[in-house]
Amino acid sequence: MKKLFSMIMCLALCAVLITPMSVSASEMDTVSSETVIGDERALYTSSSFSGSTGTMNSVNGSQSRIFNISSGSINDNAKVTKIVVNVTVSNGSSGFYLIIEDPNGYYTRTYVSRSGEITIHDFDGEYPKGTWKVSIVSVGMVSTASARMRVYYEY
């Protein structure tokens, strides 16, 4: 009887070990952290949403097409911690201002002259839910670029 019980337990353990574990995309972007403040513990969750623009073209200081990036459904207590934008600038493009507008109408502009990653803290502490807008305005003759923006927040 002990031998049969041992074999059943062994098979059950093997079944658990070889069963694949799946993780949804929303779980992968969420990280919980615990911070100790004095004697109190504050539990917060960090997450992010992202979106891409198509090709943005600007000629002689005109504003390019505006691309919308939606936050989707997020917690009502969320606050922006930072924004990271990966910009790809086409060869031969003039420098330009990358314009990011939050759902409340506040905006920032950052001068860009080459491809790379830009970290923006101008929206830190703001509520991120809604539609964000991204565009460019050329400083020289012609500017062409695309961007991928990720908004990090916690609640």
mmCIF file of N, CA and C in Angstrom, residues 58-118:
data_model
loop_
_atom_site.group_PDB
_atom_site.id
_atom_site.type_symbol
_atom_site.label_atom_id
_atom_site.label_comp_id
_atom_site.label_asym_id
_atom_site.label_seq_id
_atom_site.Cartn_x
_atom_site.Cartn_y
_atom_site.Cartn_z
ATOM 1 N N SER A 58 6.699 66.826 -40.962
ATOM 2 C CA SER A 58 6.498 68.246 -40.717
ATOM 3 C C SER A 58 7.362 69.038 -41.697
ATOM 4 N N VAL A 59 6.760 70.076 -42.308
ATOM 5 C CA VAL A 59 7.467 70.905 -43.280
ATOM 6 C C VAL A 59 7.404 72.365 -42.830
ATOM 7 N N ASN A 60 8.563 73.021 -42.799
ATOM 8 C CA ASN A 60 8.657 74.453 -42.491
ATOM 9 C C ASN A 60 7.900 74.864 -41.232
ATOM 10 N N GLY A 61 8.030 74.111 -40.159
ATOM 11 C CA GLY A 61 7.443 74.495 -38.884
ATOM 12 C C GLY A 61 5.972 74.156 -38.704
ATOM 13 N N SER A 62 5.385 73.449 -39.647
ATOM 14 C CA SER A 62 3.986 73.043 -39.491
ATOM 15 C C SER A 62 3.914 71.811 -38.591
ATOM 16 N N GLN A 63 2.776 71.630 -37.941
ATOM 17 C CA GLN A 63 2.605 70.461 -37.074
ATOM 18 C C GLN A 63 2.241 69.246 -37.916
ATOM 19 N N SER A 64 2.837 68.110 -37.575
ATOM 20 C CA SER A 64 2.536 66.856 -38.273
ATOM 21 C C SER A 64 1.142 66.368 -37.904
ATOM 22 N N ARG A 65 0.756 65.276 -38.502
ATOM 23 C CA ARG A 65 -0.470 64.600 -38.089
ATOM 24 C C ARG A 65 -0.346 64.248 -36.603
ATOM 25 N N ILE A 66 -1.444 64.341 -35.868
ATOM 26 C CA ILE A 66 -1.446 64.021 -34.439
ATOM 27 C C ILE A 66 -1.876 62.566 -34.276
ATOM 28 N N PHE A 67 -1.078 61.805 -33.535
ATOM 29 C CA PHE A 67 -1.388 60.404 -33.278
ATOM 30 C C PHE A 67 -1.890 60.247 -31.850
ATOM 31 N N ASN A 68 -2.942 59.456 -31.685
ATOM 32 C CA ASN A 68 -3.547 59.217 -30.374
ATOM 33 C C ASN A 68 -3.042 57.915 -29.775
ATOM 34 N N ILE A 69 -2.757 57.948 -28.481
ATOM 35 C CA ILE A 69 -2.371 56.750 -27.734
ATOM 36 C C ILE A 69 -3.286 56.680 -26.516
ATOM 37 N N SER A 70 -4.054 55.597 -26.427
ATOM 38 C CA SER A 70 -5.034 55.453 -25.355
ATOM 39 C C SER A 70 -4.455 54.690 -24.172
ATOM 40 N N SER A 71 -4.836 55.135 -22.984
ATOM 41 C CA SER A 71 -4.380 54.456 -21.769
ATOM 42 C C SER A 71 -5.164 53.174 -21.523
ATOM 43 N N GLY A 72 -6.339 53.074 -22.122
ATOM 44 C CA GLY A 72 -7.213 51.947 -21.800
ATOM 45 C C GLY A 72 -7.797 52.166 -20.416
ATOM 46 N N SER A 73 -8.276 51.116 -19.815
ATOM 47 C CA SER A 73 -8.891 51.207 -18.494
ATOM 48 C C SER A 73 -7.822 51.023 -17.424
ATOM 49 N N ILE A 74 -7.652 52.042 -16.586
ATOM 50 C CA ILE A 74 -6.669 51.961 -15.513
ATOM 51 C C ILE A 74 -7.273 52.445 -14.200
ATOM 52 N N ASN A 75 -6.586 52.189 -13.106
ATOM 53 C CA ASN A 75 -7.043 52.532 -11.768
ATOM 54 C C ASN A 75 -7.254 54.039 -11.616
ATOM 55 N N ASP A 76 -8.305 54.435 -10.896
ATOM 56 C CA ASP A 76 -8.622 55.849 -10.688
ATOM 57 C C ASP A 76 -7.578 56.582 -9.848
ATOM 58 N N ASN A 77 -6.747 55.860 -9.116
ATOM 59 C CA ASN A 77 -5.722 56.476 -8.273
ATOM 60 C C ASN A 77 -4.351 56.528 -8.949
ATOM 61 N N ALA A 78 -4.277 56.189 -10.226
ATOM 62 C CA ALA A 78 -2.996 56.121 -10.928
ATOM 63 C C ALA A 78 -2.358 57.499 -11.063
ATOM 64 N N LYS A 79 -1.034 57.526 -10.963
ATOM 65 C CA LYS A 79 -0.236 58.739 -11.147
ATOM 66 C C LYS A 79 0.955 58.399 -12.030
ATOM 67 N N VAL A 80 1.257 59.256 -12.992
ATOM 68 C CA VAL A 80 2.386 59.049 -13.897
ATOM 69 C C VAL A 80 3.690 59.113 -13.107
ATOM 70 N N THR A 81 4.609 58.171 -13.389
ATOM 71 C CA THR A 81 5.938 58.207 -12.777
ATOM 72 C C THR A 81 7.006 58.626 -13.783
ATOM 73 N N LYS A 82 6.815 58.304 -15.053
ATOM 74 C CA LYS A 82 7.709 58.767 -16.113
ATOM 75 C C LYS A 82 7.142 58.337 -17.461
ATOM 76 N N ILE A 83 7.657 58.959 -18.500
ATOM 77 C CA ILE A 83 7.302 58.604 -19.870
ATOM 78 C C ILE A 83 8.601 58.343 -20.616
ATOM 79 N N VAL A 84 8.645 57.237 -21.347
ATOM 80 C CA VAL A 84 9.814 56.913 -22.158
ATOM 81 C C VAL A 84 9.358 56.841 -23.608
ATOM 82 N N VAL A 85 10.044 57.605 -24.470
ATOM 83 C CA VAL A 85 9.705 57.647 -25.889
ATOM 84 C C VAL A 85 10.913 57.196 -26.686
ATOM 85 N N ASN A 86 10.724 56.185 -27.528
ATOM 86 C CA ASN A 86 11.758 55.752 -28.460
ATOM 87 C C ASN A 86 11.435 56.394 -29.807
ATOM 88 N N VAL A 87 12.312 57.292 -30.252
ATOM 89 C CA VAL A 87 12.086 58.051 -31.474
ATOM 90 C C VAL A 87 13.015 57.535 -32.567
ATOM 91 N N THR A 88 12.450 57.336 -33.752
ATOM 92 C CA THR A 88 13.240 56.957 -34.918
ATOM 93 C C THR A 88 13.148 58.106 -35.922
ATOM 94 N N VAL A 89 14.292 58.740 -36.191
ATOM 95 C CA VAL A 89 14.356 59.888 -37.087
ATOM 96 C C VAL A 89 14.867 59.416 -38.438
ATOM 97 N N SER A 90 14.194 59.831 -39.504
ATOM 98 C CA SER A 90 14.621 59.459 -40.857
ATOM 99 C C SER A 90 15.906 60.189 -41.229
ATOM 100 N N ASN A 91 16.738 59.528 -42.042
ATOM 101 C CA ASN A 91 17.989 60.133 -42.506
ATOM 102 C C ASN A 91 17.697 61.428 -43.251
ATOM 103 N N GLY A 92 18.494 62.444 -43.001
ATOM 104 C CA GLY A 92 18.352 63.719 -43.694
ATOM 105 C C GLY A 92 17.316 64.650 -43.084
ATOM 106 N N SER A 93 16.631 64.215 -42.023
ATOM 107 C CA SER A 93 15.619 65.058 -41.396
ATOM 108 C C SER A 93 16.252 66.195 -40.607
ATOM 109 N N SER A 94 15.566 67.322 -40.602
ATOM 110 C CA SER A 94 15.956 68.438 -39.742
ATOM 111 C C SER A 94 15.553 68.102 -38.317
ATOM 112 N N GLY A 95 16.112 68.818 -37.359
ATOM 113 C CA GLY A 95 15.688 68.663 -35.972
ATOM 114 C C GLY A 95 14.232 69.105 -35.835
ATOM 115 N N PHE A 96 13.596 68.660 -34.766
ATOM 116 C CA PHE A 96 12.178 68.980 -34.577
ATOM 117 C C PHE A 96 11.832 68.934 -33.104
ATOM 118 N N TYR A 97 10.671 69.465 -32.782
ATOM 119 C CA TYR A 97 10.128 69.350 -31.439
ATOM 120 C C TYR A 97 9.138 68.191 -31.414
ATOM 121 N N LEU A 98 9.334 67.286 -30.481
ATOM 122 C CA LEU A 98 8.384 66.212 -30.216
ATOM 123 C C LEU A 98 7.384 66.777 -29.216
ATOM 124 N N ILE A 99 6.111 66.767 -29.575
ATOM 125 C CA ILE A 99 5.074 67.332 -28.715
ATOM 126 C C ILE A 99 4.227 66.197 -28.160
ATOM 127 N N ILE A 100 4.108 66.157 -26.839
ATOM 128 C CA ILE A 100 3.270 65.163 -26.163
ATOM 129 C C ILE A 100 2.240 65.923 -25.343
ATOM 130 N N GLU A 101 0.964 65.577 -25.553
ATOM 131 C CA GLU A 101 -0.127 66.210 -24.823
ATOM 132 C C GLU A 101 -0.869 65.158 -24.017
ATOM 133 N N ASP A 102 -1.110 65.446 -22.732
ATOM 134 C CA ASP A 102 -1.821 64.492 -21.880
ATOM 135 C C ASP A 102 -3.339 64.658 -22.049
ATOM 136 N N PRO A 103 -4.127 63.750 -21.479
ATOM 137 C CA PRO A 103 -5.585 63.813 -21.637
ATOM 138 C C PRO A 103 -6.227 65.095 -21.091
ATOM 139 N N ASN A 104 -5.519 65.829 -20.212
ATOM 140 C CA ASN A 104 -6.056 67.067 -19.642
ATOM 141 C C ASN A 104 -5.698 68.301 -20.461
ATOM 142 N N GLY A 105 -4.930 68.119 -21.528
ATOM 143 C CA GLY A 105 -4.559 69.249 -22.377
ATOM 144 C C GLY A 105 -3.209 69.864 -22.060
ATOM 145 N N TYR A 106 -2.516 69.370 -21.030
ATOM 146 C CA TYR A 106 -1.173 69.847 -20.734
ATOM 147 C C TYR A 106 -0.214 69.223 -21.738
ATOM 148 N N TYR A 107 0.796 69.985 -22.172
ATOM 149 C CA TYR A 107 1.728 69.417 -23.133
ATOM 150 C C TYR A 107 3.158 69.824 -22.822
ATOM 151 N N THR A 108 4.069 69.067 -23.409
ATOM 152 C CA THR A 108 5.488 69.374 -23.315
ATOM 153 C C THR A 108 6.075 69.198 -24.700
ATOM 154 N N ARG A 109 7.149 69.912 -24.954
ATOM 155 C CA ARG A 109 7.846 69.726 -26.229
ATOM 156 C C ARG A 109 9.319 69.534 -25.940
ATOM 157 N N THR A 110 9.904 68.591 -26.650
ATOM 158 C CA THR A 110 11.300 68.223 -26.447
ATOM 159 C C THR A 110 12.007 68.267 -27.796
ATOM 160 N N TYR A 111 13.139 68.950 -27.853
ATOM 161 C CA TYR A 111 13.886 69.022 -29.108
ATOM 162 C C TYR A 111 14.569 67.681 -29.387
ATOM 163 N N VAL A 112 14.432 67.204 -30.629
ATOM 164 C CA VAL A 112 15.005 65.921 -31.049
ATOM 165 C C VAL A 112 15.782 66.148 -32.342
ATOM 166 N N SER A 113 17.007 65.630 -32.420
ATOM 167 C CA SER A 113 17.793 65.766 -33.643
ATOM 168 C C SER A 113 18.263 64.420 -34.191
ATOM 169 N N ARG A 114 18.128 63.361 -33.381
ATOM 170 C CA ARG A 114 18.546 62.032 -33.847
ATOM 171 C C ARG A 114 17.729 60.957 -33.131
ATOM 172 N N SER A 115 17.787 59.760 -33.648
ATOM 173 C CA SER A 115 17.054 58.637 -33.067
ATOM 174 C C SER A 115 17.578 58.313 -31.678
ATOM 175 N N GLY A 116 16.685 57.813 -30.826
ATOM 176 C CA GLY A 116 17.108 57.422 -29.494
ATOM 177 C C GLY A 116 15.950 57.373 -28.524
ATOM 178 N N GLU A 117 16.287 57.138 -27.265
ATOM 179 C CA GLU A 117 15.299 57.042 -26.197
ATOM 180 C C GLU A 117 15.295 58.330 -25.389
ATOM 181 N N ILE A 118 14.102 58.843 -25.138
ATOM 182 C CA ILE A 118 13.942 60.072 -24.373
ATOM 183 C C ILE A 118 13.089 59.758 -23.155
#
